[in-house]
Amino acid sequence: MTAISSALQAVTRRIAEVARACGRDPGEVRLLAVSKAWPADAIRAAYRAGQTAFGESYVQEALAKMAQLGDLPLEWHFIGPIQSNKTRPIAERFAWVHSVERGKIAERLSLARPEGLPPLNVCLQVNVSREASKSGVAPEQAVDLARQVAALPRVRLRGLMAIPRASADYREQRAQFGVLRELLEQLRREGLRLDTLSMGMSDDLEAAVAEGATVVRVGSAIFGRRTGAATG
Ligand SMILES: *Cc1c(COP(=O)(O)O)cnc(C)c1O
């Protein structure tokens, strides 16, 4: 068994354990393997171990890997900051975008989404920790943005995504993920049909699953730490 395949198993086990401990069906939580900064070979190894959904943060890097992996039926998720001059390749090549924070960007994605493909699945990124340096719409502006995005023809608003302030404290992690969960519940009460909470990474996925995550985005726990010698 390769390092990547055993790491995938370990992450899957972590998700299942915490899901069961809080009475959730582990099948409700999808694992998105974040492959940014890792080469196509690492993605191929993860695919052989059963992983099909991959997250990328940089458009050029992702397109290069897609070209090398065109023989595999992979589902690509864009999770990085979106520059307006990159909306076309994102709309054409990805199945999901987790990081929409402006209506203008969502409009461009909708316009550029090819007719032959299903609508682009979209999550709004919310700045739950309200850090000035962080991407994401402010929580109190999320309702307006959600209405605007939900009205676009070629994107399908699925839910919310957040990258909270890093914290080693479990209660603090839960509190931040809880803000996103409550916001999703509020949007549902407003009549929006949403099913996705994209939250939790390598170091805080337990807290995220306990707060209702339906997608966890995990990089280093699968592929290894990106800094220093990348041994996978
Ligand atoms: C890199 C990244 C991740 C994965 O982080 P890890 O700590 O390596 O699991 C998840 N989400 C986003 C948006 C990222 O940029």
Coordinates of C-alpha atoms and ligand atoms in Angstrom, one line a residue:
M1 CA 0.0 0.0 0.0
T2 CA 1.3 3.5 -0.9
A3 CA 1.7 6.3 1.6
I4 CA -1.1 8.2 -0.1
S5 CA -3.5 5.2 0.0
S6 CA -2.8 4.6 3.7
A7 CA -3.2 8.3 4.5
L8 CA -6.5 8.4 2.6
Q9 CA -7.7 5.5 4.7
A10 CA -6.6 7.2 7.9
V11 CA -8.5 10.4 7.0
T12 CA -11.6 8.4 6.0
R13 CA -11.5 6.7 9.3
R14 CA -11.2 10.0 11.2
I15 CA -14.3 11.3 9.4
A16 CA -16.2 8.1 10.1
E17 CA -15.3 8.1 13.7
V18 CA -16.4 11.6 14.5
A19 CA -19.5 11.3 12.3
R20 CA -20.7 8.2 14.2
A21 CA -19.8 9.8 17.6
C22 CA -22.2 12.6 16.9
G23 CA -24.9 10.5 15.4
R24 CA -24.2 11.4 11.7
D25 CA -24.0 9.0 8.8
P26 CA -20.4 9.0 7.6
G27 CA -21.7 8.8 4.1
E28 CA -23.0 12.4 4.5
V29 CA -19.5 13.7 4.5
R30 CA -17.5 13.9 1.3
L31 CA -13.8 14.0 1.2
L32 CA -12.3 16.5 -1.2
A33 CA -8.5 15.8 -1.6
V34 CA -6.7 19.1 -1.9
S35 CA -3.9 18.4 -4.4
K36 CA -2.5 21.9 -4.9
A37 CA 1.3 21.9 -5.1
W38 CA 1.3 18.2 -5.6
P39 CA 2.1 16.7 -9.0
A40 CA -0.2 14.7 -11.3
D41 CA 1.4 11.4 -10.1
A42 CA 0.2 12.0 -6.6
I43 CA -3.4 12.6 -7.8
R44 CA -3.1 9.4 -9.9
A45 CA -2.0 7.4 -6.8
A46 CA -5.0 8.9 -4.8
Y47 CA -7.3 7.9 -7.7
R48 CA -6.0 4.4 -7.6
A49 CA -6.8 4.3 -3.9
G50 CA -10.4 5.3 -4.7
Q51 CA -10.4 9.1 -4.5
T52 CA -12.2 10.9 -7.3
A53 CA -12.8 14.5 -6.1
F54 CA -9.8 16.9 -6.1
G55 CA -9.4 20.5 -5.0
E56 CA -7.0 23.0 -6.6
S57 CA -6.3 26.6 -5.8
Y58 CA -4.3 27.9 -8.8
V59 CA -5.8 27.9 -12.3
Q60 CA -2.7 27.4 -14.4
E61 CA -1.4 24.7 -12.1
A62 CA -4.7 22.9 -12.2
L63 CA -5.0 23.1 -16.0
A64 CA -1.6 21.5 -16.4
K65 CA -2.5 18.6 -14.2
M66 CA -5.9 18.1 -15.9
A67 CA -4.0 17.8 -19.2
Q68 CA -1.9 15.0 -17.7
L69 CA -4.8 13.2 -16.1
G70 CA -7.3 13.5 -18.9
D71 CA -7.7 9.7 -19.0
L72 CA -9.2 9.6 -15.5
P73 CA -12.8 10.5 -14.6
L74 CA -11.9 13.0 -11.9
E75 CA -14.2 15.7 -10.4
W76 CA -12.3 19.0 -10.1
H77 CA -13.2 21.6 -7.4
F78 CA -11.7 25.1 -7.5
I79 CA -11.1 26.4 -4.0
G80 CA -8.7 29.3 -4.4
P81 CA -9.1 33.1 -4.9
I82 CA -10.7 33.9 -8.2
Q83 CA -9.3 36.7 -10.4
S84 CA -11.9 38.0 -12.9
N85 CA -9.6 37.2 -15.8
K86 CA -9.6 33.5 -14.8
T87 CA -13.3 32.9 -14.7
R88 CA -13.5 31.4 -18.1
P89 CA -11.2 28.4 -17.6
I90 CA -12.7 27.9 -14.2
A91 CA -16.2 27.8 -15.7
E92 CA -15.1 25.5 -18.5
R93 CA -13.0 23.0 -16.6
F94 CA -14.3 22.6 -13.0
A95 CA -17.4 20.9 -11.6
W96 CA -17.5 23.0 -8.4
V97 CA -16.2 26.4 -7.2
H98 CA -16.1 26.8 -3.4
S99 CA -14.6 30.3 -3.2
V100 CA -17.2 32.7 -4.7
E101 CA -17.2 35.9 -2.7
R102 CA -18.5 38.5 -5.1
G103 CA -21.6 38.7 -7.3
K104 CA -19.6 40.0 -10.3
I105 CA -17.4 36.9 -10.3
A106 CA -20.5 34.6 -10.0
E107 CA -22.0 36.5 -13.1
R108 CA -18.9 35.9 -15.1
L109 CA -18.8 32.2 -14.1
S110 CA -22.4 31.8 -15.2
L111 CA -21.9 33.6 -18.5
A112 CA -18.8 31.5 -19.3
R113 CA -20.3 28.1 -18.2
P114 CA -20.6 26.1 -21.5
E115 CA -24.1 25.1 -22.5
G116 CA -23.2 21.4 -22.9
L117 CA -22.3 21.1 -19.2
P118 CA -24.6 21.0 -16.2
P119 CA -24.7 24.3 -14.2
L120 CA -21.5 25.0 -12.2
N121 CA -21.9 24.0 -8.5
V122 CA -21.0 27.0 -6.4
C123 CA -20.4 27.7 -2.7
L124 CA -20.1 31.2 -1.2
Q125 CA -16.9 31.7 0.8
V126 CA -17.7 33.4 4.1
N127 CA -15.2 35.2 6.3
V128 CA -16.5 33.7 9.6
S129 CA -13.6 35.0 11.6
R130 CA -13.9 38.5 10.2
E131 CA -10.1 38.8 9.7
A132 CA -9.2 41.7 7.5
S133 CA -6.6 39.6 5.6
K134 CA -9.1 36.8 4.8
S135 CA -11.1 36.2 1.7
G136 CA -14.8 35.8 1.9
V137 CA -18.0 37.7 2.1
A138 CA -18.9 39.2 5.6
P139 CA -21.6 37.0 7.3
E140 CA -24.1 39.8 7.3
Q141 CA -23.8 40.3 3.5
A142 CA -24.1 36.6 2.7
V143 CA -27.9 36.6 2.3
D144 CA -27.9 39.3 -0.4
L145 CA -25.0 37.6 -2.2
A146 CA -26.8 34.2 -2.0
R147 CA -30.0 35.6 -3.5
Q148 CA -28.0 37.2 -6.3
V149 CA -26.0 34.0 -7.1
A150 CA -29.1 31.8 -6.8
A151 CA -30.8 33.8 -9.6
L152 CA -28.0 33.2 -12.1
P153 CA -28.9 30.7 -14.9
R154 CA -25.7 28.7 -15.3
V155 CA -24.5 28.3 -11.7
R156 CA -26.2 26.3 -9.0
L157 CA -25.8 27.7 -5.5
R158 CA -25.1 24.7 -3.3
G159 CA -24.0 26.2 0.0
L160 CA -21.2 27.8 2.0
M161 CA -17.5 27.5 2.5
A162 CA -15.2 28.9 5.2
I163 CA -11.5 28.9 6.2
P164 CA -11.7 30.0 9.9
R165 CA -8.9 31.4 11.8
A166 CA -6.4 28.6 12.7
S167 CA -6.9 27.5 16.3
A168 CA -5.7 24.5 18.2
D169 CA -8.7 24.9 20.6
Y170 CA -11.5 22.5 19.7
R171 CA -14.2 24.7 21.2
E172 CA -13.0 27.7 19.3
Q173 CA -12.9 25.6 16.1
R174 CA -16.5 24.4 16.7
A175 CA -17.7 28.0 17.4
Q176 CA -16.3 29.2 14.1
F177 CA -17.8 26.3 12.1
G178 CA -21.0 26.9 14.0
V179 CA -21.3 30.4 12.5
L180 CA -21.2 28.9 9.0
R181 CA -23.8 26.2 9.9
E182 CA -26.2 28.8 11.4
L183 CA -25.8 31.0 8.3
L184 CA -26.7 28.0 6.1
E185 CA -29.7 27.4 8.3
Q186 CA -30.7 31.0 7.9
L187 CA -30.4 30.9 4.1
R188 CA -32.6 27.8 4.1
R189 CA -35.3 29.6 6.1
E190 CA -35.2 32.3 3.5
G191 CA -36.2 29.7 1.0
L192 CA -32.9 28.8 -0.7
R193 CA -32.4 25.1 -1.3
L194 CA -28.8 24.5 -0.1
D195 CA -27.2 21.2 0.8
T196 CA -23.4 21.9 1.2
L197 CA -21.2 23.0 4.1
S198 CA -17.6 23.0 2.9
M199 CA -15.6 23.2 6.0
G200 CA -12.8 21.4 7.8
M201 CA -9.2 20.8 6.8
S202 CA -6.4 18.4 7.9
D203 CA -6.1 19.9 11.4
D204 CA -9.7 20.7 12.3
L205 CA -11.9 18.3 10.3
E206 CA -13.3 16.7 13.5
A207 CA -14.8 20.0 14.7
A208 CA -16.2 20.6 11.2
V209 CA -17.9 17.3 10.9
A210 CA -19.3 17.7 14.4
E211 CA -20.8 21.0 13.3
G212 CA -22.4 19.5 10.1
A213 CA -19.7 19.7 7.4
T214 CA -20.8 17.9 4.2
V215 CA -17.5 18.4 2.5
V216 CA -14.1 18.4 4.2
R217 CA -11.1 19.7 2.1
V218 CA -8.0 17.8 3.2
G219 CA -4.5 18.3 1.7
S220 CA -1.5 17.7 3.9
A221 CA -3.1 14.8 5.9
I222 CA -3.3 13.0 2.5
F223 CA -0.4 14.1 0.5
G224 CA 2.0 15.3 3.2
R225 CA 3.2 18.7 4.3
R226 CA 3.8 21.1 1.5
T227 CA 6.8 22.9 3.1
G228 CA 10.3 21.4 2.9
A229 CA 11.0 18.1 1.2
A230 CA 7.8 16.9 -0.2
T231 CA 8.0 13.2 0.4
G232 CA 4.2 12.5 0.2
Ligands
LIG1 C1 -4.8 24.2 1.1 C2 -6.3 24.3 1.4 C3 -6.9 23.2 2.1 C4 -6.2 22.0 2.7 O1 -5.5 22.4 3.8 P1 -4.7 21.3 4.6 O2 -4.4 21.9 5.9 O3 -3.4 20.9 3.8 O4 -5.6 20.1 4.8 C5 -8.3 23.3 2.3 N1 -9.0 24.4 1.8 C6 -8.4 25.4 1.1 C7 -9.2 26.5 0.6 C8 -7.0 25.4 0.9 O5 -6.4 26.4 0.2

